[in-house]
Amino acid sequence: MTATTPTQNDTPTSAPDPFEAIILYAINQEETEHDFYQHLASLTTSADLAQMLRHHAQQEKEHVAKLQQVLSRHRVPGASRTLANPDLHIADYVVPNQDDATTLSYQDALILAIKMEQANENLYRDLAGMST
């Protein structure tokens, strides 16, 4: 009988960490919104609208940095890493994007930005309420 060396495939894997998955999802959302605002800013012919969109893009980058700090520390100050109900209903927090900034008015861009930020706020608030 010959001895075998265990391989990486033989090692049992643990279930994904829900906390980490949520933070990674949030980082992805913030990066997507950053790219979206940058894209719209590059398409618009309005200097004021482009400036506002670039400002929002920069805010999303700052959100990503904060979330990466949370991820590296593996905790949110004052929050639990356990969710009472891990079913997040992510589709409830999705805001349809409008890619054609050439026809997007300043007011419409502000409304879209507000809806995107409100969806994120709702998600983060609901996640906080689900933690135990």
PDB file of C-alpha atoms in Angstrom:
ATOM      1  CA  MET A   1       0.000   0.000   0.000  1.00  0.00           C
ATOM      2  CA  THR A   2       1.446   3.358  -0.983  1.00  0.00           C
ATOM      3  CA  ALA A   3       0.868   6.590   0.890  1.00  0.00           C
ATOM      4  CA  THR A   4      -0.748   9.462  -0.935  1.00  0.00           C
ATOM      5  CA  THR A   5      -0.322  13.130  -0.299  1.00  0.00           C
ATOM      6  CA  PRO A   6      -3.575  15.035   0.068  1.00  0.00           C
ATOM      7  CA  THR A   7      -4.205  17.494  -2.720  1.00  0.00           C
ATOM      8  CA  GLN A   8      -5.952  20.830  -2.580  1.00  0.00           C
ATOM      9  CA  ASN A   9      -9.054  19.148  -4.008  1.00  0.00           C
ATOM     10  CA  ASP A  10      -9.155  16.783  -1.017  1.00  0.00           C
ATOM     11  CA  THR A  11      -9.439  19.660   1.447  1.00  0.00           C
ATOM     12  CA  PRO A  12     -13.014  20.336   2.501  1.00  0.00           C
ATOM     13  CA  THR A  13     -14.166  23.822   1.677  1.00  0.00           C
ATOM     14  CA  SER A  14     -16.125  25.899   4.106  1.00  0.00           C
ATOM     15  CA  ALA A  15     -19.300  27.739   3.230  1.00  0.00           C
ATOM     16  CA  PRO A  16     -18.775  31.269   1.914  1.00  0.00           C
ATOM     17  CA  ASP A  17     -18.771  33.943   4.580  1.00  0.00           C
ATOM     18  CA  PRO A  18     -22.064  35.887   4.163  1.00  0.00           C
ATOM     19  CA  PHE A  19     -20.527  39.043   5.626  1.00  0.00           C
ATOM     20  CA  GLU A  20     -17.684  38.957   3.125  1.00  0.00           C
ATOM     21  CA  ALA A  21     -20.080  38.211   0.265  1.00  0.00           C
ATOM     22  CA  ILE A  22     -22.224  41.202   1.195  1.00  0.00           C
ATOM     23  CA  ILE A  23     -19.251  43.568   1.400  1.00  0.00           C
ATOM     24  CA  LEU A  24     -17.920  42.274  -1.930  1.00  0.00           C
ATOM     25  CA  TYR A  25     -21.365  42.804  -3.467  1.00  0.00           C
ATOM     26  CA  ALA A  26     -21.447  46.355  -2.097  1.00  0.00           C
ATOM     27  CA  ILE A  27     -17.960  47.047  -3.476  1.00  0.00           C
ATOM     28  CA  ASN A  28     -19.070  45.771  -6.872  1.00  0.00           C
ATOM     29  CA  GLN A  29     -22.161  48.004  -6.774  1.00  0.00           C
ATOM     30  CA  GLU A  30     -20.101  51.080  -5.891  1.00  0.00           C
ATOM     31  CA  GLU A  31     -17.570  50.306  -8.653  1.00  0.00           C
ATOM     32  CA  THR A  32     -20.392  49.805 -11.156  1.00  0.00           C
ATOM     33  CA  GLU A  33     -21.909  53.147 -10.185  1.00  0.00           C
ATOM     34  CA  HIS A  34     -18.499  54.843 -10.450  1.00  0.00           C
ATOM     35  CA  ASP A  35     -18.077  53.470 -13.975  1.00  0.00           C
ATOM     36  CA  PHE A  36     -21.644  54.444 -14.863  1.00  0.00           C
ATOM     37  CA  TYR A  37     -21.181  58.056 -13.731  1.00  0.00           C
ATOM     38  CA  GLN A  38     -17.837  58.280 -15.557  1.00  0.00           C
ATOM     39  CA  HIS A  39     -19.439  56.875 -18.701  1.00  0.00           C
ATOM     40  CA  LEU A  40     -22.305  59.355 -18.565  1.00  0.00           C
ATOM     41  CA  ALA A  41     -19.881  62.223 -17.931  1.00  0.00           C
ATOM     42  CA  SER A  42     -17.925  61.250 -21.030  1.00  0.00           C
ATOM     43  CA  LEU A  43     -21.073  61.265 -23.182  1.00  0.00           C
ATOM     44  CA  THR A  44     -22.799  64.454 -22.119  1.00  0.00           C
ATOM     45  CA  THR A  45     -22.287  67.743 -23.896  1.00  0.00           C
ATOM     46  CA  SER A  46     -23.207  69.738 -20.784  1.00  0.00           C
ATOM     47  CA  ALA A  47     -20.151  70.863 -18.822  1.00  0.00           C
ATOM     48  CA  ASP A  48     -22.221  71.301 -15.650  1.00  0.00           C
ATOM     49  CA  LEU A  49     -23.741  67.849 -15.945  1.00  0.00           C
ATOM     50  CA  ALA A  50     -20.334  66.282 -16.659  1.00  0.00           C
ATOM     51  CA  GLN A  51     -18.869  67.979 -13.572  1.00  0.00           C
ATOM     52  CA  MET A  52     -21.736  66.739 -11.378  1.00  0.00           C
ATOM     53  CA  LEU A  53     -21.394  63.203 -12.751  1.00  0.00           C
ATOM     54  CA  ARG A  54     -17.618  63.176 -12.170  1.00  0.00           C
ATOM     55  CA  HIS A  55     -18.251  64.363  -8.607  1.00  0.00           C
ATOM     56  CA  HIS A  56     -20.634  61.445  -8.046  1.00  0.00           C
ATOM     57  CA  ALA A  57     -18.085  59.068  -9.587  1.00  0.00           C
ATOM     58  CA  GLN A  58     -15.469  60.306  -7.097  1.00  0.00           C
ATOM     59  CA  GLN A  59     -17.879  59.742  -4.213  1.00  0.00           C
ATOM     60  CA  GLU A  60     -18.385  56.157  -5.368  1.00  0.00           C
ATOM     61  CA  LYS A  61     -14.591  55.651  -5.342  1.00  0.00           C
ATOM     62  CA  GLU A  62     -14.541  56.897  -1.747  1.00  0.00           C
ATOM     63  CA  HIS A  63     -17.317  54.443  -0.874  1.00  0.00           C
ATOM     64  CA  VAL A  64     -15.251  51.619  -2.404  1.00  0.00           C
ATOM     65  CA  ALA A  65     -12.259  52.593  -0.260  1.00  0.00           C
ATOM     66  CA  LYS A  66     -14.381  52.576   2.908  1.00  0.00           C
ATOM     67  CA  LEU A  67     -15.869  49.193   2.051  1.00  0.00           C
ATOM     68  CA  GLN A  68     -12.417  47.782   1.325  1.00  0.00           C
ATOM     69  CA  GLN A  69     -11.337  48.914   4.796  1.00  0.00           C
ATOM     70  CA  VAL A  70     -14.345  47.116   6.279  1.00  0.00           C
ATOM     71  CA  LEU A  71     -13.438  44.003   4.300  1.00  0.00           C
ATOM     72  CA  SER A  72      -9.788  44.097   5.363  1.00  0.00           C
ATOM     73  CA  ARG A  73     -10.786  44.460   9.017  1.00  0.00           C
ATOM     74  CA  HIS A  74     -13.458  41.783   8.573  1.00  0.00           C
ATOM     75  CA  ARG A  75     -15.936  43.790  10.588  1.00  0.00           C
ATOM     76  CA  VAL A  76     -18.170  46.823  10.610  1.00  0.00           C
ATOM     77  CA  PRO A  77     -17.765  48.774  13.833  1.00  0.00           C
ATOM     78  CA  GLY A  78     -20.706  47.995  16.102  1.00  0.00           C
ATOM     79  CA  ALA A  79     -22.248  45.427  13.751  1.00  0.00           C
ATOM     80  CA  SER A  80     -22.613  41.682  13.805  1.00  0.00           C
ATOM     81  CA  ARG A  81     -21.297  39.408  11.075  1.00  0.00           C
ATOM     82  CA  THR A  82     -24.412  37.219  11.286  1.00  0.00           C
ATOM     83  CA  LEU A  83     -27.593  37.782   9.333  1.00  0.00           C
ATOM     84  CA  ALA A  84     -30.890  36.677  10.832  1.00  0.00           C
ATOM     85  CA  ASN A  85     -32.245  36.077   7.309  1.00  0.00           C
ATOM     86  CA  PRO A  86     -29.581  35.769   4.604  1.00  0.00           C
ATOM     87  CA  ASP A  87     -32.106  36.115   1.726  1.00  0.00           C
ATOM     88  CA  LEU A  88     -31.244  39.644   0.619  1.00  0.00           C
ATOM     89  CA  HIS A  89     -33.758  40.105  -2.233  1.00  0.00           C
ATOM     90  CA  ILE A  90     -31.058  41.996  -4.145  1.00  0.00           C
ATOM     91  CA  ALA A  91     -33.412  42.673  -7.067  1.00  0.00           C
ATOM     92  CA  ASP A  92     -35.376  44.979  -4.752  1.00  0.00           C
ATOM     93  CA  TYR A  93     -32.401  47.374  -4.740  1.00  0.00           C
ATOM     94  CA  VAL A  94     -31.613  47.530  -8.462  1.00  0.00           C
ATOM     95  CA  VAL A  95     -32.133  50.830 -10.292  1.00  0.00           C
ATOM     96  CA  PRO A  96     -32.373  50.677 -14.087  1.00  0.00           C
ATOM     97  CA  ASN A  97     -29.534  52.628 -15.695  1.00  0.00           C
ATOM     98  CA  GLN A  98     -29.948  55.093 -18.536  1.00  0.00           C
ATOM     99  CA  ASP A  99     -26.910  54.886 -20.780  1.00  0.00           C
ATOM    100  CA  ASP A 100     -27.684  57.692 -23.212  1.00  0.00           C
ATOM    101  CA  ALA A 101     -26.350  60.792 -21.485  1.00  0.00           C
ATOM    102  CA  THR A 102     -26.669  62.822 -24.665  1.00  0.00           C
ATOM    103  CA  THR A 103     -30.416  63.055 -23.997  1.00  0.00           C
ATOM    104  CA  LEU A 104     -30.213  63.050 -20.196  1.00  0.00           C
ATOM    105  CA  SER A 105     -31.097  66.415 -18.712  1.00  0.00           C
ATOM    106  CA  TYR A 106     -29.360  67.749 -15.627  1.00  0.00           C
ATOM    107  CA  GLN A 107     -32.565  67.153 -13.645  1.00  0.00           C
ATOM    108  CA  ASP A 108     -32.912  63.592 -14.964  1.00  0.00           C
ATOM    109  CA  ALA A 109     -29.271  62.859 -14.077  1.00  0.00           C
ATOM    110  CA  LEU A 110     -29.846  64.137 -10.545  1.00  0.00           C
ATOM    111  CA  ILE A 111     -32.990  62.030 -10.217  1.00  0.00           C
ATOM    112  CA  LEU A 112     -31.113  58.949 -11.435  1.00  0.00           C
ATOM    113  CA  ALA A 113     -28.234  59.601  -9.032  1.00  0.00           C
ATOM    114  CA  ILE A 114     -30.663  60.050  -6.149  1.00  0.00           C
ATOM    115  CA  LYS A 115     -32.444  56.789  -7.005  1.00  0.00           C
ATOM    116  CA  MET A 116     -29.142  54.912  -7.156  1.00  0.00           C
ATOM    117  CA  GLU A 117     -27.972  56.318  -3.835  1.00  0.00           C
ATOM    118  CA  GLN A 118     -31.372  55.668  -2.234  1.00  0.00           C
ATOM    119  CA  ALA A 119     -31.282  52.037  -3.382  1.00  0.00           C
ATOM    120  CA  ASN A 120     -27.843  51.603  -1.801  1.00  0.00           C
ATOM    121  CA  GLU A 121     -28.954  53.297   1.398  1.00  0.00           C
ATOM    122  CA  ASN A 122     -31.983  51.013   1.581  1.00  0.00           C
ATOM    123  CA  LEU A 123     -29.812  47.937   1.027  1.00  0.00           C
ATOM    124  CA  TYR A 124     -27.286  48.934   3.687  1.00  0.00           C
ATOM    125  CA  ARG A 125     -30.026  49.881   6.178  1.00  0.00           C
ATOM    126  CA  ASP A 126     -31.853  46.605   5.587  1.00  0.00           C
ATOM    127  CA  LEU A 127     -28.603  44.647   5.987  1.00  0.00           C
ATOM    128  CA  ALA A 128     -27.955  46.404   9.283  1.00  0.00           C
ATOM    129  CA  GLY A 129     -31.463  45.500  10.420  1.00  0.00           C
ATOM    130  CA  MET A 130     -30.922  41.857   9.445  1.00  0.00           C
ATOM    131  CA  SER A 131     -27.702  41.463  11.428  1.00  0.00           C
ATOM    132  CA  THR A 132     -27.899  39.792  14.790  1.00  0.00           C
TER     133      THR A 132
END
